[in-house]
Each structure stands twice: as C-alpha cells, then as structure tokens.
Coordinates of N, CA and C in Angstrom, one line a residue:
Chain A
X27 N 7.4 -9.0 -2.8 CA 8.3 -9.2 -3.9 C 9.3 -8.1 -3.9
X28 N 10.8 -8.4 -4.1 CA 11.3 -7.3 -4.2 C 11.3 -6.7 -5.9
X29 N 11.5 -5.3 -5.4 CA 11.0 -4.2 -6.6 C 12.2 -2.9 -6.5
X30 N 12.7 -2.3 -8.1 CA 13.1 -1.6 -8.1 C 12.7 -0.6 -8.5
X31 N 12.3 0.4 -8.7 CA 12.1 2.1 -9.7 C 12.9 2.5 -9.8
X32 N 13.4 3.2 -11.1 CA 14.4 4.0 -11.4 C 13.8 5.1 -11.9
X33 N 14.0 6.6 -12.2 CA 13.7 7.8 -12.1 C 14.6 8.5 -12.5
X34 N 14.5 9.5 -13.3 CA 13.8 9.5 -14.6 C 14.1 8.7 -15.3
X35 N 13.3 8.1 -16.2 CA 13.6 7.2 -17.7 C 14.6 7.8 -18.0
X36 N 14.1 9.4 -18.6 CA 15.3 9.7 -19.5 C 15.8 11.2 -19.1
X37 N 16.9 11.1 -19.4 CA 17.5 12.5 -18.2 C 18.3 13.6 -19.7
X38 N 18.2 14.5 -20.0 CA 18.8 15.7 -20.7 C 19.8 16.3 -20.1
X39 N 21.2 16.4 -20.0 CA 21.7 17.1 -19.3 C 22.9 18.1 -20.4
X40 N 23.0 19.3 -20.4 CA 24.4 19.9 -20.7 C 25.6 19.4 -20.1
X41 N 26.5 19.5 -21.1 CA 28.0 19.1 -20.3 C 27.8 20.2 -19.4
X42 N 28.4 20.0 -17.8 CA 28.8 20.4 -17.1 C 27.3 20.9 -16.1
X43 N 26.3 20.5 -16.3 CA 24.7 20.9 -15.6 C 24.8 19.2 -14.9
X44 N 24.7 19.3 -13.2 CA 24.8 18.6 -12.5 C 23.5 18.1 -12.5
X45 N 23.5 16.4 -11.7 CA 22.0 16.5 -11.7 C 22.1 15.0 -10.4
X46 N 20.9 14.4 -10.6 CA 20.8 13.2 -9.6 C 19.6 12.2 -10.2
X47 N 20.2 10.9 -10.4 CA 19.4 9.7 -10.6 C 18.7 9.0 -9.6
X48 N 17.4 8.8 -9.3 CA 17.4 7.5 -8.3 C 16.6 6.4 -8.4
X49 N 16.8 5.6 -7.1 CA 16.7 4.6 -7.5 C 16.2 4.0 -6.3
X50 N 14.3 3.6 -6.1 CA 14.0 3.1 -5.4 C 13.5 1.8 -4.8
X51 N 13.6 1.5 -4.0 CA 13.5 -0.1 -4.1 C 12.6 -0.4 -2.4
X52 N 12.3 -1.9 -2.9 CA 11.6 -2.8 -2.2 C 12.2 -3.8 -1.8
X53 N 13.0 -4.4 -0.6 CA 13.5 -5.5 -0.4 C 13.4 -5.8 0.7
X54 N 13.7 -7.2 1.0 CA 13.4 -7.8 2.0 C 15.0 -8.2 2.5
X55 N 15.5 -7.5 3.6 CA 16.5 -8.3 3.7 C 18.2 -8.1 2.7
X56 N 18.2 -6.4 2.2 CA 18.9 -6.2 1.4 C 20.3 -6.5 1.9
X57 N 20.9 -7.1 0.8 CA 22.7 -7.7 0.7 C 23.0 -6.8 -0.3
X58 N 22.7 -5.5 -0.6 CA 23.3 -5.1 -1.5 C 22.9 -4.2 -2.7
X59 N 23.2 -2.9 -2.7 CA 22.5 -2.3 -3.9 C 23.6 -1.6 -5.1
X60 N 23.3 -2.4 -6.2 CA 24.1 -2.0 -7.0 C 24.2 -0.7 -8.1
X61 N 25.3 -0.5 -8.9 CA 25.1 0.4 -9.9 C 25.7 -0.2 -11.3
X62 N 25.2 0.0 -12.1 CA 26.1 -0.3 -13.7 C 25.5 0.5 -14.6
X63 N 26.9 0.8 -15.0 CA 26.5 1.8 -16.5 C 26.9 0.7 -17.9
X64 N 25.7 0.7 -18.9 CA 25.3 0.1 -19.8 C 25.8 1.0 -21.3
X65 N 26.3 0.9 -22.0 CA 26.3 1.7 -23.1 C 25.9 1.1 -24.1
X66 N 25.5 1.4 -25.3 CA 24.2 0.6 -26.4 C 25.2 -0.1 -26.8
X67 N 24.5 -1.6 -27.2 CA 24.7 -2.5 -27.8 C 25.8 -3.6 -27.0
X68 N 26.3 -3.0 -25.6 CA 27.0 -3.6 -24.4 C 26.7 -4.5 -23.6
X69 N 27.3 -5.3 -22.6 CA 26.9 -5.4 -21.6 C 27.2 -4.5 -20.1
X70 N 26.2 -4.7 -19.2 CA 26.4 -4.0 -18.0 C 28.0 -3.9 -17.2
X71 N 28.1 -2.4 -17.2 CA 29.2 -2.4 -16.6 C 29.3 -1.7 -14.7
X72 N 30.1 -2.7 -14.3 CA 29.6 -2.7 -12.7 C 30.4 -1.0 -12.3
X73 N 29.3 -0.4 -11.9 CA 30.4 0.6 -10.7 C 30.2 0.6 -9.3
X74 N 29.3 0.2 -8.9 CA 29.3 0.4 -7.3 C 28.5 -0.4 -6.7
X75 N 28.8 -0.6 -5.0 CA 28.0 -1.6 -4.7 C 28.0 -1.1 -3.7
X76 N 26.7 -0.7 -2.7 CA 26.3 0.0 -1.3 C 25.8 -1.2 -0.5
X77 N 25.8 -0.8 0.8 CA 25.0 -2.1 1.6 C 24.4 -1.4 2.6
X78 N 24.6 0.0 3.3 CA 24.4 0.1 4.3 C 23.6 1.2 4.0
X79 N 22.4 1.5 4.7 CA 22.0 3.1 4.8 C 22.9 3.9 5.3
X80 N 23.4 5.4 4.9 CA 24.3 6.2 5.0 C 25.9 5.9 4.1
X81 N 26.0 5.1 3.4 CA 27.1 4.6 3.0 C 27.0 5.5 1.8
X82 N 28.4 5.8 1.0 CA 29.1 6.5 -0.2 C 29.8 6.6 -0.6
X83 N 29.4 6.3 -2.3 CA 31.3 5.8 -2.9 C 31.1 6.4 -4.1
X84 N 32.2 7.2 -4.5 CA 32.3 7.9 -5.3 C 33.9 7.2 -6.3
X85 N 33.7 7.8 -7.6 CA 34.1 7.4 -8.8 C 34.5 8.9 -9.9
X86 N 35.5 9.1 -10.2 CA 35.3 10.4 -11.0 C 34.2 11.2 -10.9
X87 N 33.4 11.6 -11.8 CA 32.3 12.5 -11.8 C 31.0 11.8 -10.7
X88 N 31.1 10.5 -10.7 CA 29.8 9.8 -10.1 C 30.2 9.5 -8.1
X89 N 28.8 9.9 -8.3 CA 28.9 9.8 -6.6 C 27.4 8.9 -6.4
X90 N 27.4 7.9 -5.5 CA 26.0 6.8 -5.3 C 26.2 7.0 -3.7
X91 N 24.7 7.3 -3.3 CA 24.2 7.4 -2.1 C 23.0 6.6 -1.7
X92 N 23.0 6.2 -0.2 CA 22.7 5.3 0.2 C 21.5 5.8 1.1
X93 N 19.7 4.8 1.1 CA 19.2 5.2 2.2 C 18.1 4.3 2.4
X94 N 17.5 3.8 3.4 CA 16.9 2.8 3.4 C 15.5 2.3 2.6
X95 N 15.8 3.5 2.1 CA 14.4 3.1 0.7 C 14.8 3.7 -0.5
X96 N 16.0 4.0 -0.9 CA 15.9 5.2 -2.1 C 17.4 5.2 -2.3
X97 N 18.4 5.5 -3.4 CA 19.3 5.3 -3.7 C 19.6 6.6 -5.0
X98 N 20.7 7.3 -4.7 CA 20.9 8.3 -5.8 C 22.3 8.3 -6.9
X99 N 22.4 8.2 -7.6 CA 23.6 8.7 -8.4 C 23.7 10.0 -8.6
X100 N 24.8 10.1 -8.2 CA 24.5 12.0 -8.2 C 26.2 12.1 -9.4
X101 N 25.5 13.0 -10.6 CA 26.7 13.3 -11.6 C 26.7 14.8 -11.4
X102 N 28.4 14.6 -11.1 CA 28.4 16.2 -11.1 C 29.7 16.6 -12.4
X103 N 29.2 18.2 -12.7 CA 29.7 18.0 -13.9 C 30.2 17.1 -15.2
X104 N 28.9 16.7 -15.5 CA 28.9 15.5 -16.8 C 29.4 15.8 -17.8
X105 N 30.3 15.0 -18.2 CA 31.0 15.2 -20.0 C 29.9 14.2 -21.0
X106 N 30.2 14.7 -22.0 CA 29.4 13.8 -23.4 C 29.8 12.4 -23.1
X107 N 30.9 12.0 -22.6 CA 31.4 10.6 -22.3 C 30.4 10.2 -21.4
X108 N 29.9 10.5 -20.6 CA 29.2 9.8 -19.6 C 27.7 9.9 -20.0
X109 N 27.0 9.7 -21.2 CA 26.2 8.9 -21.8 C 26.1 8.0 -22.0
X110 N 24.7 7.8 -21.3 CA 24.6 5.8 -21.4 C 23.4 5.6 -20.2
X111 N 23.0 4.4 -20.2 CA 21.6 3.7 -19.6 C 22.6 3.4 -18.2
X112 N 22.1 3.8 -16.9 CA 22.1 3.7 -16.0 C 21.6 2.8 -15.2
X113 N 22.2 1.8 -14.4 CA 21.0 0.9 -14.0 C 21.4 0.0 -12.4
X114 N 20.0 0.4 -12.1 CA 20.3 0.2 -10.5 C 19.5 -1.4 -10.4
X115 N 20.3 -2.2 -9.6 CA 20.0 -3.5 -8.6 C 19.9 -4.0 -7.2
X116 N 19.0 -4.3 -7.1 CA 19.2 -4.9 -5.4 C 19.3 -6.7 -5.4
X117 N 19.9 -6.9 -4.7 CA 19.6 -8.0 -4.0 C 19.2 -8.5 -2.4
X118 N 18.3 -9.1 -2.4 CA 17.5 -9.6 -0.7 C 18.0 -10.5 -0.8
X119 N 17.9 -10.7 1.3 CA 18.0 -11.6 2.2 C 18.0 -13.1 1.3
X120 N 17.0 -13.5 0.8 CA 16.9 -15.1 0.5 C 16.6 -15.2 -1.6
X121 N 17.5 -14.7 -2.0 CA 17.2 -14.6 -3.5 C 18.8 -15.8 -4.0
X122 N 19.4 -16.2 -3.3 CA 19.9 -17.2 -3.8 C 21.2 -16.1 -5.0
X123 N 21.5 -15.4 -4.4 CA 22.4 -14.5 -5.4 C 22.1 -13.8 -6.8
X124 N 20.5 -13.6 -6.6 CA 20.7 -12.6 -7.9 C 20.0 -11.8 -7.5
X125 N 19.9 -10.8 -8.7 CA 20.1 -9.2 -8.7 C 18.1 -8.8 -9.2
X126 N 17.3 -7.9 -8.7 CA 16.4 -7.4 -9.4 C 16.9 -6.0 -9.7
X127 N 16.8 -6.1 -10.7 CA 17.0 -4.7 -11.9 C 16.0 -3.5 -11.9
X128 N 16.3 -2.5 -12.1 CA 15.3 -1.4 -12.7 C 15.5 -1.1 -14.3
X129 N 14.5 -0.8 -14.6 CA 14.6 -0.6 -15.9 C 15.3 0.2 -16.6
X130 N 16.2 1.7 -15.4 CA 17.4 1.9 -16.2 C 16.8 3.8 -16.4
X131 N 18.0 4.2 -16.1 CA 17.6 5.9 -16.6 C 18.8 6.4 -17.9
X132 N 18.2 6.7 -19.3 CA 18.7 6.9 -20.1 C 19.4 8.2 -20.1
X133 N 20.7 8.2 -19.8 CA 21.6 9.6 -19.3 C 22.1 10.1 -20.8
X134 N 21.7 11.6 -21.3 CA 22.3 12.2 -22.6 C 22.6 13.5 -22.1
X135 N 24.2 13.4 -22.7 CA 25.1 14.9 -22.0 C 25.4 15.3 -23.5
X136 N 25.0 16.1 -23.6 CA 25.2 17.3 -25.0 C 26.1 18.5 -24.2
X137 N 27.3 18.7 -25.8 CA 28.4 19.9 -25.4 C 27.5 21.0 -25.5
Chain B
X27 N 41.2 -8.7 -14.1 CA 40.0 -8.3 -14.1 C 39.2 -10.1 -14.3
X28 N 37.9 -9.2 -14.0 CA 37.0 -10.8 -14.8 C 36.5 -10.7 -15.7
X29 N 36.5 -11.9 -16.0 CA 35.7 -12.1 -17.5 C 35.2 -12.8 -17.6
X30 N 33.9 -12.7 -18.4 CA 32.5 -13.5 -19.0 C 32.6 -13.3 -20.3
X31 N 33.0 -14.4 -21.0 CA 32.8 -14.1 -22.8 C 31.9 -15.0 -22.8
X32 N 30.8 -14.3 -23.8 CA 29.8 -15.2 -24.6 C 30.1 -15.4 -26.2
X33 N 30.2 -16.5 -26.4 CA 30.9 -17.4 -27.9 C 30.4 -16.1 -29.2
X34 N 29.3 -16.1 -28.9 CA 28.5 -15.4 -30.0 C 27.9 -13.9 -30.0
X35 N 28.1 -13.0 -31.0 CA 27.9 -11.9 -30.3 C 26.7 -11.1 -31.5
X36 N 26.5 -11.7 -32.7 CA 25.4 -11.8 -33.4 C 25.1 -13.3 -33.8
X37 N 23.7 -13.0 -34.1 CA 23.2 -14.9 -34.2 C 21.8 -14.1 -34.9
X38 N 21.5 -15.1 -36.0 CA 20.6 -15.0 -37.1 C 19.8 -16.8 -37.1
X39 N 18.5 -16.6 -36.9 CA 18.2 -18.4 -36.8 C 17.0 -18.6 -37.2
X40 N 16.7 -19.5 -38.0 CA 15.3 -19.3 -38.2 C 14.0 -20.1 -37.0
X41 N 12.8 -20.0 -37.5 CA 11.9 -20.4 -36.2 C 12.1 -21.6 -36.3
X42 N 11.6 -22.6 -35.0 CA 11.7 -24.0 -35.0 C 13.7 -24.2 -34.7
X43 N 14.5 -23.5 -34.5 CA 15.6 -24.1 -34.7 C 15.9 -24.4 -33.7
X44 N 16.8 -24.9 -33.4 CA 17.3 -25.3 -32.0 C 18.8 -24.2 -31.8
X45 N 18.7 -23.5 -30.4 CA 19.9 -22.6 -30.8 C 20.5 -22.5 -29.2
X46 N 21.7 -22.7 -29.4 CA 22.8 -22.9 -27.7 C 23.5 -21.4 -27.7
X47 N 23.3 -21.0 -27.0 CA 24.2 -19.6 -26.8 C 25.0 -20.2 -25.3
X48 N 26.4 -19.9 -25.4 CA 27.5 -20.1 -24.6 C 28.2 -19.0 -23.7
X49 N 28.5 -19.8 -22.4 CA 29.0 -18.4 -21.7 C 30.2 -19.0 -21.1
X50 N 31.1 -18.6 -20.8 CA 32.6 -18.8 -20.0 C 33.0 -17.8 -19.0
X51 N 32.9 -18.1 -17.9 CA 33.8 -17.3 -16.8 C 35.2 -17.9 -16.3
X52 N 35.8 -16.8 -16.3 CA 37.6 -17.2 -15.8 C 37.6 -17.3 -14.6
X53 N 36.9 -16.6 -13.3 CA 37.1 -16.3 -12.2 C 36.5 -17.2 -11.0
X54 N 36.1 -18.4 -11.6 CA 36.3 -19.9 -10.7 C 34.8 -19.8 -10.1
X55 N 34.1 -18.6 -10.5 CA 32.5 -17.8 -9.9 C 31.9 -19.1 -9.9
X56 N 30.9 -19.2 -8.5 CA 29.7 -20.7 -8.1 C 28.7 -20.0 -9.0
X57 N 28.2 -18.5 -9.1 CA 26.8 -18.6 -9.5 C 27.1 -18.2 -10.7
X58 N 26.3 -18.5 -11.7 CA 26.0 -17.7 -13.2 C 24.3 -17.7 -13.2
X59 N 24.5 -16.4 -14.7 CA 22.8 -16.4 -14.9 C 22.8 -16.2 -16.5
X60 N 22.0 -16.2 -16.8 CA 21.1 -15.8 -17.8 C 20.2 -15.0 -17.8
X61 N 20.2 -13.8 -18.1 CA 19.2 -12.3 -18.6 C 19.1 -12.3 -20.0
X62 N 17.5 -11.9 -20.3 CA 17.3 -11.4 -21.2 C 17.0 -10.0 -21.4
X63 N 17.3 -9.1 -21.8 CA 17.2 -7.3 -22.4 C 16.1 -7.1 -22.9
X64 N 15.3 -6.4 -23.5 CA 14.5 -6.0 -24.2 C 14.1 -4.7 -23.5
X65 N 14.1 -3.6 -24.8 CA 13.5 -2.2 -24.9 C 12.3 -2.3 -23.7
X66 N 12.2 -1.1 -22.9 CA 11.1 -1.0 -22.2 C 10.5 -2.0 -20.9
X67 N 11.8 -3.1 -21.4 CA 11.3 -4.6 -20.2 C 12.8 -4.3 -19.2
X68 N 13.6 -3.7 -19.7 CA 14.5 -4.1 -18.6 C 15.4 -5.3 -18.8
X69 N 16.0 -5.8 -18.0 CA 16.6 -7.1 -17.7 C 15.7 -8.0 -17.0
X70 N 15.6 -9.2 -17.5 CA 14.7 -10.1 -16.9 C 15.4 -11.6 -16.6
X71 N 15.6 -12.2 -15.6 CA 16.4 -13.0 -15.3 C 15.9 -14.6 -16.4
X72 N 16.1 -15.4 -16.8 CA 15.7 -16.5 -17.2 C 15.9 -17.7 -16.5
X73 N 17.3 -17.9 -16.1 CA 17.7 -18.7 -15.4 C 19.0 -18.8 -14.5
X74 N 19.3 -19.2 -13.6 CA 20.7 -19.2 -12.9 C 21.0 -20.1 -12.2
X75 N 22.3 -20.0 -11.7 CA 22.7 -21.6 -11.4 C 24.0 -21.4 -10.5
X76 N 23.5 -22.3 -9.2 CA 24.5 -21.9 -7.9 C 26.1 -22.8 -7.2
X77 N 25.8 -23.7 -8.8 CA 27.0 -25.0 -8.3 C 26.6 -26.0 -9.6
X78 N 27.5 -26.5 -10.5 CA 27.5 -27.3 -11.4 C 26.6 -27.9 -11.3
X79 N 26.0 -28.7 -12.7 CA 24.5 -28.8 -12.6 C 23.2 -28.5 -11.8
X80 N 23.6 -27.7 -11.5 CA 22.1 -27.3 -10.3 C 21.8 -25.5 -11.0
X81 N 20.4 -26.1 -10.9 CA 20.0 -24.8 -12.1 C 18.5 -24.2 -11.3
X82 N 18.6 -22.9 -11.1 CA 17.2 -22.4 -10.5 C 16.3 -21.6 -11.6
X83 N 14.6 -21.8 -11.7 CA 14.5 -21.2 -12.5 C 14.3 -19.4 -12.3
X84 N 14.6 -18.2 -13.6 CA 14.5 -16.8 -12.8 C 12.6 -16.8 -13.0
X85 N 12.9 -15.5 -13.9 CA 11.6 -15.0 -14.0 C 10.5 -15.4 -15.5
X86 N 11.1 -15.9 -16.1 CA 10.8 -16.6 -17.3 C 11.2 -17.7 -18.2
X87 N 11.7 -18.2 -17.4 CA 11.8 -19.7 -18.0 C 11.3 -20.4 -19.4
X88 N 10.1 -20.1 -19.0 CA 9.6 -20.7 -20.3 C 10.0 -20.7 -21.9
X89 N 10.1 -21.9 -22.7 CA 10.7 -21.4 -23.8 C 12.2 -21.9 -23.8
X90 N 13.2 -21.8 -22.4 CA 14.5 -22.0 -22.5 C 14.9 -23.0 -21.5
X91 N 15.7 -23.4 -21.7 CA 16.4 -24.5 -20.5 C 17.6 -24.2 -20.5
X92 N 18.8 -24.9 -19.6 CA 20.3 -24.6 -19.6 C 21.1 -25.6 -19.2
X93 N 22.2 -25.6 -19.5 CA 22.9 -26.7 -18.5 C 24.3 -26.0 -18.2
X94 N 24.8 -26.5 -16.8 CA 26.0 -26.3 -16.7 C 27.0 -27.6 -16.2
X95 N 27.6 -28.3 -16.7 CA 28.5 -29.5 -16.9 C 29.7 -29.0 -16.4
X96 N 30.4 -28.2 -16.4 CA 31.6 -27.7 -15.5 C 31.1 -26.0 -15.3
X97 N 32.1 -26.1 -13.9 CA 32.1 -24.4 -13.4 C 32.4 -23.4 -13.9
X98 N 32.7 -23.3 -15.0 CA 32.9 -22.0 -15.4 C 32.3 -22.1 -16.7
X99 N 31.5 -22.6 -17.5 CA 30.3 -23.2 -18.5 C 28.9 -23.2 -18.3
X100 N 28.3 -21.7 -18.4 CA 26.8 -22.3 -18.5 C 26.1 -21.7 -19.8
X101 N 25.2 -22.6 -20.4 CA 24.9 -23.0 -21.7 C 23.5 -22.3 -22.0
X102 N 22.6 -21.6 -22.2 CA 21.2 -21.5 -22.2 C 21.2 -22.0 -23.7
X103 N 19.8 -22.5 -23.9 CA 19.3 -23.7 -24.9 C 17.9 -23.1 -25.1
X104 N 17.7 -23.0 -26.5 CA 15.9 -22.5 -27.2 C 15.9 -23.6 -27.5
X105 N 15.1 -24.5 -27.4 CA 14.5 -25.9 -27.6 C 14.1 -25.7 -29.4
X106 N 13.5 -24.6 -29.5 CA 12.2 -25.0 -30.8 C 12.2 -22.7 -30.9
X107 N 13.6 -22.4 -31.3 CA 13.5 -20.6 -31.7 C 11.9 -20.4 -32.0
X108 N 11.2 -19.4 -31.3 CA 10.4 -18.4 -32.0 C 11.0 -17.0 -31.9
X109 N 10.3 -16.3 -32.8 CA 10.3 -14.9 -33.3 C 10.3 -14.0 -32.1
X110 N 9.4 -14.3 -30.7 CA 9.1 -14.1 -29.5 C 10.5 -13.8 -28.7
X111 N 11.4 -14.5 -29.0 CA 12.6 -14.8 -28.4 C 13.9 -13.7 -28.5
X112 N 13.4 -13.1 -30.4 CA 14.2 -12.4 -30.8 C 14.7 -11.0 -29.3
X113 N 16.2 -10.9 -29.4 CA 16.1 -10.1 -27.8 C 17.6 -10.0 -27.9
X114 N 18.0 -9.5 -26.9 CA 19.5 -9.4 -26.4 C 19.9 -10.3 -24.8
X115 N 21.1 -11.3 -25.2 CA 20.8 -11.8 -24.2 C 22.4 -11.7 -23.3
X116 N 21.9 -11.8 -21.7 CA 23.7 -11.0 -21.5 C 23.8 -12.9 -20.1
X117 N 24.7 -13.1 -19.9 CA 25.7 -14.1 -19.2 C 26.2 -12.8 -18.1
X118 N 26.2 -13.7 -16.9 CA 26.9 -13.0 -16.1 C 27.0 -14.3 -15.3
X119 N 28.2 -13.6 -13.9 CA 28.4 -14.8 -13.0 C 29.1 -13.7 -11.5
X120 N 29.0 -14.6 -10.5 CA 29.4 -13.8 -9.1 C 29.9 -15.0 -8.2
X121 N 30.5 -14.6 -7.4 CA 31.2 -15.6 -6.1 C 29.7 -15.9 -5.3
X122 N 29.8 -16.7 -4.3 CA 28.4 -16.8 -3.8 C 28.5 -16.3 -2.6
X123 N 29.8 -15.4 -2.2 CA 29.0 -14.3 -1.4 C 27.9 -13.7 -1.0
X124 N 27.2 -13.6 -0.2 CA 25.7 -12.9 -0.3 C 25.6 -11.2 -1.1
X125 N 27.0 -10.3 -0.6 CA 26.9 -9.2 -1.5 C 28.1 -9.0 -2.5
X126 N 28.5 -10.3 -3.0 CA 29.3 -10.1 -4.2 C 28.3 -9.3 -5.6
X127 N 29.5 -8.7 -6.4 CA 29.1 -7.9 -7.2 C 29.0 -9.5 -8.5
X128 N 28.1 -9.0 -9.4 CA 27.7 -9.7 -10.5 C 28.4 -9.2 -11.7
X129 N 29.0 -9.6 -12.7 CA 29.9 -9.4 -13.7 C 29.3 -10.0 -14.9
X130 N 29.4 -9.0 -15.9 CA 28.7 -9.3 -16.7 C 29.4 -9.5 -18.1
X131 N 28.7 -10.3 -18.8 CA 29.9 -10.2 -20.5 C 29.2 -9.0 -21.6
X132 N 29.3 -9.7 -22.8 CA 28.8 -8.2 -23.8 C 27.7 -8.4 -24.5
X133 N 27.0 -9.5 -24.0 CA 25.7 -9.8 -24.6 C 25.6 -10.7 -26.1
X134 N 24.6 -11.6 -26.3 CA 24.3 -12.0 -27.8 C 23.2 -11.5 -28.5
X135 N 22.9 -10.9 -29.6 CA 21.8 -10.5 -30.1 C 21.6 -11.8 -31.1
X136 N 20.4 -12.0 -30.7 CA 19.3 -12.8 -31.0 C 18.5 -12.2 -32.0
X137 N 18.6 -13.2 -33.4 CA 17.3 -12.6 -33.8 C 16.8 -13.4 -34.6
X138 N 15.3 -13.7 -34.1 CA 14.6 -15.3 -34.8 C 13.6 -14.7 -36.4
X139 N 14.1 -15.4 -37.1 CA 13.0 -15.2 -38.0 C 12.3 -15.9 -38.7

C-alpha cells in the first residue's frame, strides 16, 4: 500500500533560523510527488511537483528535493508569512489519479 | 489560474438530514475528488471520479455517495447526516495526466448536530 510520513509534526522556527521538512514515502510506481502549503481554515495550496530522484525546484524561500525514498522542503530564511501546515503527496503507478497524503508538518516562524 | 469553488463554505445540519455539498471546476479537469480533513487524520480521500458519471470509491466511503452529471460538477451526498461526519471537507480536480498536479478549492465546514 502506498504510504506517506511527514516529519516533524510540528516545527518552531525563528524568523530567519533555516531548517528542513521531510517527507517519506512508499510507492509503487511513483508519477509524482507533491507539495502544498495549507493555511487554517483553507484549502491546499499547490507548490511543487517532483518526479524524478535527483530533481529540484525551488520557489522564494522554499526549495523541495528529491530521492527515491525521502523528500525534503528545505526553508531557508523563514519569515512569520510562511506559517502554515505543510503537506506532502505521492501518487503510484496504478491509483487511477489520486494523491496519498501525509499528515502534514505544522510550520510556526516567530519574529 | 484554476478554480474549484465549493457552493458552501459553512453548513450547520442537524442528524438524520440529508445534506449535498457542491463542487465546480472551470478547467474542463476528467478527474475530481472528494477529501475529508480532520485534526490528526490528515486528508482522507472519500470518493473520486475519472469521466462523468463514473465514480471510484477512496478510502471511506461509507456514510457518503456522489454524483457527477456533467464535467465540471461533482456533488458528494450524506444520505442520513451524523455527528460522525462533522469535519472539513475540500473538492479538488486534475487533468488525467498520470503526473498532473491536483487543485484544490477552500473547503466546506461541516458541522452535524
């Protein structure tokens, strides 16, 4: 069955104290590993989509890395703005187009 | 951009009711789904659907049904609301690409009493 972990639940960070999320998974046949940042009471908002081991795409402060078992968001110097539930997806080989979810790493940047 | 609006963005119902939460995509997308949220559970798929009327079930089913009558309309349905149900519920939809990205709306909060 495919499976995601996300790590840590919940992350503390100072504005400007870098850090790294990840995000581990089980798939069979992966088409795709995603990223979306969630903010309360929202819906998921898409930022990235990896396919390959070794692949990297980067976005302002966020950078997402790729490896054949394990996936990171790496925030470097975080502002208070980039608070919010983080949340990583894969999709396999034969899932008919959807997404298995992790439960999400709760990111708080205090000035 | 795309967009997923869901009709309703709070909803209050009592048990036993019968309750349709609505979803709309602009972007002509084959698949949609239905997730449910909840604290500590994650996202949990309920149902999804890969071409007008044809509906797969996700990870919990039970409790909900859905329909989709045109492509860019899919409907999830509480037959008989319980309390169980109360939750956050998000619509999304994607091309049926194998690694198209999933797009999501702003969710409905559900709450059965």
């Amino acid at each position: 069955e495919d499976q995601v972990t996300q790590s840590p639940e919940a992350l503390r960070l100072q504005e400007g104290e870098s850090s790294s999320l990840n995000c581990s998974y089980t798939v069979s046949g992966l088409r795709g590993l995603f990223w979306y940042r969630q903010d309360p009471g929202k819906g998921p908002e898409f930022l990235f989509t990896l396919y390959s081991a070794g692949e990297e795409k980067e976005k302002e402060r966020l950078k997402a890395t790729l490896t054949k078992k394990e996936s990171f968001l790496h925030i470097t110097a975080p502002k208070p703005e980039d608070s919010a539930t983080y949340l990583c997806a894969v999709r396999g080989g034969s899932t008919l187009g959807r997404l298995y979810f992790g439960r999400g790493t709760q990111l708080t940047v205090w000035p | 951009d795309v967009k997923v609006t869901q009709s309703s963005r709070y909803l209050v119902k009592r048990t036993g009711e019968k309750v349709f939460l609505e979803c709309v995509q602009d972007m002509d997308h084959e698949n949609m789904f239905w997730y449910r949220q909840d604290p500590g559970l994650g996202l949990r798929l309920i149902y999804f659907s890969y071409d007008v009327k044809m509906k797969e079930k996700g990870d919990i089913p039970e409790g909900y049904s859905v329909s989709r009558e045109k492509k860019e309309r899919f409907s999830l349905i509480l037959e008989s609301a319980s309390t169980n149900q109360t939750s956050m519920y998000l619509c999304a939809s994607s091309s049926s690409g194998s690694g198209n990205t999933i797009y999501f709306g702003e969710g409905s909060w559900l709450t059965v009493v």
